[in-house]
Coordinates of C-alpha atoms and ligand atoms in Angstrom, one line a residue:
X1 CA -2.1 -20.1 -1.2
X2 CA 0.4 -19.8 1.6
X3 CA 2.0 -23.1 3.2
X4 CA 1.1 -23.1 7.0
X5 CA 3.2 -20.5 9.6
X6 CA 4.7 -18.6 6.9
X7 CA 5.4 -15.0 7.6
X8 CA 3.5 -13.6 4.9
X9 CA 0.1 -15.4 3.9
X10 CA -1.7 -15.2 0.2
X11 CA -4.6 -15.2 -0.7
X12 CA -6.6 -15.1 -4.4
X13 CA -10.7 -14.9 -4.3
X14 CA -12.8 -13.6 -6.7
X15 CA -10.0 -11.0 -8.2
X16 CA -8.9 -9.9 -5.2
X17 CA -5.1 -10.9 -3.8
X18 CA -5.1 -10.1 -0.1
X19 CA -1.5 -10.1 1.5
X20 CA -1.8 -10.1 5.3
X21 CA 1.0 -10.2 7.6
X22 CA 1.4 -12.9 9.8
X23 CA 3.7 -12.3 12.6
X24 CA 1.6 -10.8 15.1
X25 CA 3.2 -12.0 18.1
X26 CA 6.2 -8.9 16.9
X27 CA 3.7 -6.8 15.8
X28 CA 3.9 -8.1 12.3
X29 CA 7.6 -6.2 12.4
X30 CA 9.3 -6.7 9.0
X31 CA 12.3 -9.6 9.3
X32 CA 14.4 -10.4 6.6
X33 CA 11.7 -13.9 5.6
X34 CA 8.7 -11.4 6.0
X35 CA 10.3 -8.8 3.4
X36 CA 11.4 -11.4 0.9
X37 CA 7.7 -13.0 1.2
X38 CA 6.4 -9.6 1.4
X39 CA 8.3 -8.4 -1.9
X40 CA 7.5 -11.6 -4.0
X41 CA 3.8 -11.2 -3.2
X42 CA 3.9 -8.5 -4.3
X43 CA 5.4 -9.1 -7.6
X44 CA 2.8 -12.1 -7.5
X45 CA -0.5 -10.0 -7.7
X46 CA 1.3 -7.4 -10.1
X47 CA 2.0 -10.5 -12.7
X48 CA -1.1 -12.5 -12.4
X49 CA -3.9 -11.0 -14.7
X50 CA -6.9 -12.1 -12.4
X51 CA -6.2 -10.1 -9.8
X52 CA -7.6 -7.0 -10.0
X53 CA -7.3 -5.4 -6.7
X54 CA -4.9 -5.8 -4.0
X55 CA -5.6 -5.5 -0.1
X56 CA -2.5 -5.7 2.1
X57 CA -3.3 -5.9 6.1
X58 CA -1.7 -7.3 9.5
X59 CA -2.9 -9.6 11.7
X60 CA -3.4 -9.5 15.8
X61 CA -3.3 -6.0 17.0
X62 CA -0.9 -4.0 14.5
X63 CA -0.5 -3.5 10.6
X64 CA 3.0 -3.5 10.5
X65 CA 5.6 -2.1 13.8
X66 CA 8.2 -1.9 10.2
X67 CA 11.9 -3.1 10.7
X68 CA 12.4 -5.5 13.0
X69 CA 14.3 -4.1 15.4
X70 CA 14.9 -7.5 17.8
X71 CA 16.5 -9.2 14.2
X72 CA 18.5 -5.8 13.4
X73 CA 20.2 -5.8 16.7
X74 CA 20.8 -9.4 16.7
X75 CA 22.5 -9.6 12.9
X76 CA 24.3 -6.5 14.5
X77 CA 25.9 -8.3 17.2
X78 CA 26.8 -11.1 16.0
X79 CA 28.7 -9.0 13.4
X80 CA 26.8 -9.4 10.3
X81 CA 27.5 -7.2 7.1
X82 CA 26.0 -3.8 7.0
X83 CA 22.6 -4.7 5.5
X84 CA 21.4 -3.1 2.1
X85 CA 17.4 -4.6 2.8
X86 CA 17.2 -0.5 1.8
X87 CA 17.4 -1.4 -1.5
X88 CA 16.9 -5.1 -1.7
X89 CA 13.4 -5.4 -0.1
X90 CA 11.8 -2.3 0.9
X91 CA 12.9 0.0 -2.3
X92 CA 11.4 -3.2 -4.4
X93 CA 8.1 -3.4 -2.2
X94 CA 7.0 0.8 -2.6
X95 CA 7.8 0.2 -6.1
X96 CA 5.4 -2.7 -6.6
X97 CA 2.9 -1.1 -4.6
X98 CA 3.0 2.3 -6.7
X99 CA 3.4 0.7 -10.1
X100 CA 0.8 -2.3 -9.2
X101 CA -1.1 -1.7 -12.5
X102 CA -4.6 -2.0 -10.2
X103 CA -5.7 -1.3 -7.1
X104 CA -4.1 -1.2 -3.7
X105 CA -6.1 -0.8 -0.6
X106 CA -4.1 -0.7 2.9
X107 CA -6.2 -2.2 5.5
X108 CA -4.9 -0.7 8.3
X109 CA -6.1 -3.0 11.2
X110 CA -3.7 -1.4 13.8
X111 CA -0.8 0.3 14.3
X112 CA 1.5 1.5 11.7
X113 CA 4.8 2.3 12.6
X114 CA 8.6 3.3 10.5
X115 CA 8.2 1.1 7.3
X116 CA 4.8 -0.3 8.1
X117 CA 3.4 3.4 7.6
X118 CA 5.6 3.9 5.2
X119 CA 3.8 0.9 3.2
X120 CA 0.2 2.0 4.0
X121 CA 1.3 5.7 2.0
X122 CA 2.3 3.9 -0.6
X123 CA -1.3 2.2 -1.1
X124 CA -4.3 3.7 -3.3
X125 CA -6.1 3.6 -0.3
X126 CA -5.7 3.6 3.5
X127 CA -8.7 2.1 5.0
X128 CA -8.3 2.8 8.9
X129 CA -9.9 0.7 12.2
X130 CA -10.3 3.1 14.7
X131 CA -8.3 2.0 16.9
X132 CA -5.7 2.2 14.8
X133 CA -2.9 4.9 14.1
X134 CA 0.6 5.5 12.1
X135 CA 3.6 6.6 13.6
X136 CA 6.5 7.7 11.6
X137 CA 9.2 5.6 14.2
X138 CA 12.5 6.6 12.3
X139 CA 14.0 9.4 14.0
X140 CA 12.8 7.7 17.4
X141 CA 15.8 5.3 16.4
X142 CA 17.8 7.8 15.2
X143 CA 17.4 7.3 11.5
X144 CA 15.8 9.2 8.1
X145 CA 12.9 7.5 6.3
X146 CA 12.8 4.6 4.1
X147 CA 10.1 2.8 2.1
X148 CA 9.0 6.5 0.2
X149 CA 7.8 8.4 3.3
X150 CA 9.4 11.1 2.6
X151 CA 8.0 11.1 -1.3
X152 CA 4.6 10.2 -0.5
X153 CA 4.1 11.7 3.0
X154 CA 4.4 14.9 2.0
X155 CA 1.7 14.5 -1.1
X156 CA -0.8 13.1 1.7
X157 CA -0.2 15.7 4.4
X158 CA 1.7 18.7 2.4
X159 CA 5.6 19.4 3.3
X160 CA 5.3 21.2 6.7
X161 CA 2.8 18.4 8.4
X162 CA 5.3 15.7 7.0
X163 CA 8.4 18.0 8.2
X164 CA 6.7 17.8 12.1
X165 CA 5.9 14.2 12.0
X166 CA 9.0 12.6 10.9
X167 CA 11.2 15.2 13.1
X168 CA 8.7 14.6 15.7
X169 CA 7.5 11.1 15.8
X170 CA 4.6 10.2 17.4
X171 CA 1.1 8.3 17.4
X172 CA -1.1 9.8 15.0
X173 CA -4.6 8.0 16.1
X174 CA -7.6 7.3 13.0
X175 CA -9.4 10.4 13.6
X176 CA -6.2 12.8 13.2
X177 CA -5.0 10.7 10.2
X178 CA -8.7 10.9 8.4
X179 CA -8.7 14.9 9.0
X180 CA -4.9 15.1 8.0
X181 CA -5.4 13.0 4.7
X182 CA -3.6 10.0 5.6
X183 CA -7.0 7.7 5.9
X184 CA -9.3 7.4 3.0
X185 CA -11.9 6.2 5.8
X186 CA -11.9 5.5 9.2
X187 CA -14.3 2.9 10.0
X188 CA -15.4 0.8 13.8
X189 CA -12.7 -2.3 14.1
X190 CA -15.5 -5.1 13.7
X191 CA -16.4 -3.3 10.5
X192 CA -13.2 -3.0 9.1
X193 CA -12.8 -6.4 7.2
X194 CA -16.7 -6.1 5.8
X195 CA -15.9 -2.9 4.7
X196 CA -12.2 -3.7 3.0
X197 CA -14.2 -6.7 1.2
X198 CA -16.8 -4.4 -0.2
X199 CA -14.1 -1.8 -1.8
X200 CA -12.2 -4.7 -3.1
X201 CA -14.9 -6.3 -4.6
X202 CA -16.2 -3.0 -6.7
X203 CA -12.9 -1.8 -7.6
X204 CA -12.0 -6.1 -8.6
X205 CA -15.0 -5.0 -10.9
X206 CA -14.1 -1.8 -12.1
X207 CA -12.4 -0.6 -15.2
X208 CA -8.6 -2.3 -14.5
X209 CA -6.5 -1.1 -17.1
X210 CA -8.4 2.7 -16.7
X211 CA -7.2 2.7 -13.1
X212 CA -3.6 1.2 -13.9
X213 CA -3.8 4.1 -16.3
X214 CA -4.8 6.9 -13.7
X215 CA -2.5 6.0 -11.4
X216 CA -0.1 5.9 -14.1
X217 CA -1.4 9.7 -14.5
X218 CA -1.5 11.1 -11.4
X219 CA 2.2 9.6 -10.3
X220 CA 4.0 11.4 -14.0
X221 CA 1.7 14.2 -13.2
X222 CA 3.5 14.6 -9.8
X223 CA 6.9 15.0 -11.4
X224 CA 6.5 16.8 -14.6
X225 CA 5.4 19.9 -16.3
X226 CA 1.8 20.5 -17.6
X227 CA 2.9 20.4 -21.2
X228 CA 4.9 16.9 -20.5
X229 CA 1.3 15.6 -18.5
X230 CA -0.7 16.8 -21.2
X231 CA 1.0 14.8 -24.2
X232 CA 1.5 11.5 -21.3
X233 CA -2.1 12.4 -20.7
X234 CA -3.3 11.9 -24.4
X235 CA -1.2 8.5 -24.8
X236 CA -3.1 7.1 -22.2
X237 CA -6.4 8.0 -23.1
X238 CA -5.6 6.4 -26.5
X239 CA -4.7 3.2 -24.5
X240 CA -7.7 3.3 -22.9
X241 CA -9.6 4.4 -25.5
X242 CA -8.5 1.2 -27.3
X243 CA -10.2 -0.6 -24.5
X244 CA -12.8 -3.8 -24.9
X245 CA -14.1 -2.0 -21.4
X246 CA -14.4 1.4 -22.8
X247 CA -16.0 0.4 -25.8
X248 CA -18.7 -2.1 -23.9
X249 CA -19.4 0.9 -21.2
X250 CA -19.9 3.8 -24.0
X251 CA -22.7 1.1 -25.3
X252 CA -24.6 0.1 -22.2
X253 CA -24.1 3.8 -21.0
X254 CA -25.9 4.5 -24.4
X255 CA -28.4 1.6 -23.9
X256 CA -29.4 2.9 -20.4
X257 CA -27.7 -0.2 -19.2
X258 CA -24.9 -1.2 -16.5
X259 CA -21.4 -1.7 -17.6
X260 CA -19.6 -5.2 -17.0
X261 CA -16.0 -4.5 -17.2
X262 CA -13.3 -7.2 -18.2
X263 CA -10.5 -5.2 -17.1
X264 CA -8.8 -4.9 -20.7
Ligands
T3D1 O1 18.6 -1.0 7.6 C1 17.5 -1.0 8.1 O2 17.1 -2.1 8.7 C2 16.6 0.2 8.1 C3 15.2 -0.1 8.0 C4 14.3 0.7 8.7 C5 12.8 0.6 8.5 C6 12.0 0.9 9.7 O3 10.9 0.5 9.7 S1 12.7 1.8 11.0 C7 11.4 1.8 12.2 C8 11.3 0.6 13.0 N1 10.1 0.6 13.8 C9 10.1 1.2 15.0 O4 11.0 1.9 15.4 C10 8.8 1.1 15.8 C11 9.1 0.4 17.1 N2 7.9 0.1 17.9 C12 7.2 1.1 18.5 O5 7.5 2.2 18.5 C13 6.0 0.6 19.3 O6 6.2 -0.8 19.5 C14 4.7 0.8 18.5 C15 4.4 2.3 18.5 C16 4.7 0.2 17.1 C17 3.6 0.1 19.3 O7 3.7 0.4 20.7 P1 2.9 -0.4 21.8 O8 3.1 0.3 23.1 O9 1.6 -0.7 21.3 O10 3.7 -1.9 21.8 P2 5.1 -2.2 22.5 O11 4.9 -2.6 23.9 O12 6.1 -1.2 22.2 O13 5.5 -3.5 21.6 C18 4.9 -4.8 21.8 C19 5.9 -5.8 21.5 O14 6.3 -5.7 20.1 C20 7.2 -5.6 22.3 O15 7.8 -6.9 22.5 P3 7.8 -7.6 23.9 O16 8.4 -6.6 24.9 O17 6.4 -7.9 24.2 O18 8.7 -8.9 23.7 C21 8.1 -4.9 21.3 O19 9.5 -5.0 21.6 C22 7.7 -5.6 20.0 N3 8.0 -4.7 18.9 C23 7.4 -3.5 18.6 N4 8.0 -3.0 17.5 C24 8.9 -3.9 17.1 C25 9.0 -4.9 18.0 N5 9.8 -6.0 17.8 C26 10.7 -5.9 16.8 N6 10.7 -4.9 15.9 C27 9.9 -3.8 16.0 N7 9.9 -2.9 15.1

């Protein structure tokens, strides 16, 4: 639980962690408290074994508008040290987000802009509000990407598509996203919390350590040869093999009967 007007609020129910931004008065922009609280979060639902799904969201009218930019100019001028957040809170956030052994759904209630976008990529899934869109703010500002935009962008949209939109930033709405690959689904705005809940609740259900173990999968797979995924490939299926879950689904599969799964 989160103590009242914190920048960051948490939330545990039924296996599911949801970390929602709570700064929507600046767009739920990413100052140095929200990216600590952000981070930690983070690190929260990855450690604690009862979670077994995460949903990250915004609140008001935008996911995330990413660095804030009011806090940047004003640690700027009043001659502050050149930051390194780079590498001590957003570096640390894609991480947990990528190696979050379960799953991460990015409820994308609005607009997603520089690192808030950059967050969303980094999710399993990017469940979209119509309304809603993602724009890649960083060269707008005159900067290059942070938070893995460049590392996952590219895997959503293929290199050329993330060449024009971080070159050429702009508002990419739901529907573009959904046809480009960046939304999972794009659903109507008062649906969007209903439907988040419902994904959350079947994957908080499913097989946990079978999904940490694809995703494990998929992200070596992305940097390494065949031969290398193959052999990585065969260690995790005798992980999982190992499995109370895959044991107790191979039987009710055999018994004509639903699995439950405990997640180990
Ligand atoms: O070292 C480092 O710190 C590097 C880290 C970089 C990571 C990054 O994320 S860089 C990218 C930073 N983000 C941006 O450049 C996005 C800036 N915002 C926008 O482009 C637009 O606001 C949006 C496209 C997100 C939304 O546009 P719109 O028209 O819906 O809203 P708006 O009118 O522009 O903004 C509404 C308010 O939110 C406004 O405040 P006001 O005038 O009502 O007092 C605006 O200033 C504020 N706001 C929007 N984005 C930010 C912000 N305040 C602080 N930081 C922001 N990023």
């Amino acid at each position: 639980m989160t103590e009242p007007h914190a920048p960051v609020s948490y939330e545990v129910a039924d296996g599911v962690a949801t970390i929602a931004l709570a700064r929507p008065e600046s767009l739920n922009a990413f100052d140095d408290a929200t990216k600590v609280a952000f981070r930690d979060h983070l690190h929260d639902a990855a450690a604690d074994d009862t979670v077994r799904c995460v949903v990250l969201t915004g609140s008001g009218r935008a996911f995330s508008a990413g660095q804030d930019l009011k806090e940047l100019v004003a640690k700027r001028d009043s001659g502050a040290p050149l930051s390194n957040t780079v590498e001590e809170h957003y570096n640390p956030m894609v991480l947990a987000i990528t190696t979050m052994p379960k799953p991460v759904i990015a409820a994308v209630n609005g607009i997603a802009a520089g690192a808030g976008a950059s967050l969303a990529f980094a999710a399993d899934f990017r469940i979209v509000a119509e309304s809603a869109g993602f724009n890649l703010a960083f060269a707008g500002i005159a900067l290059s990407a942070d938070t893995g935009a460049s590392w996952t962008l590219q895997r959503l949209v293929g290199f050329p598509k993330a060449t024009e939109l971080l070159l050429l930033p702009r508002t990419i709405r739901a529907d573009e996203a959904l046809q480009l690959g960046i939304a999972t689904q794009v659903v109507p705005d008062d649906e969007l919390a209903d439907v988040v809940r419902e994904l959350a609740t079947r994957l908080a259900a499913g097989p946990t350590l079978a999904y940490a173990s694809l995703k494990r999968a998929l992200a070596y797979s992305a940097t390494h040869s065949l031969p290398e995924a193959l052999t990585n490939e065969g260690r995790l299926m005798a992980l999982t093999g190992a499995s109370e879950d895959h044991r107790a689904a191979v039987n009710a599969f055999l018994a004509k009967e639903k699995p439950t799964f405990v997640g180990r």
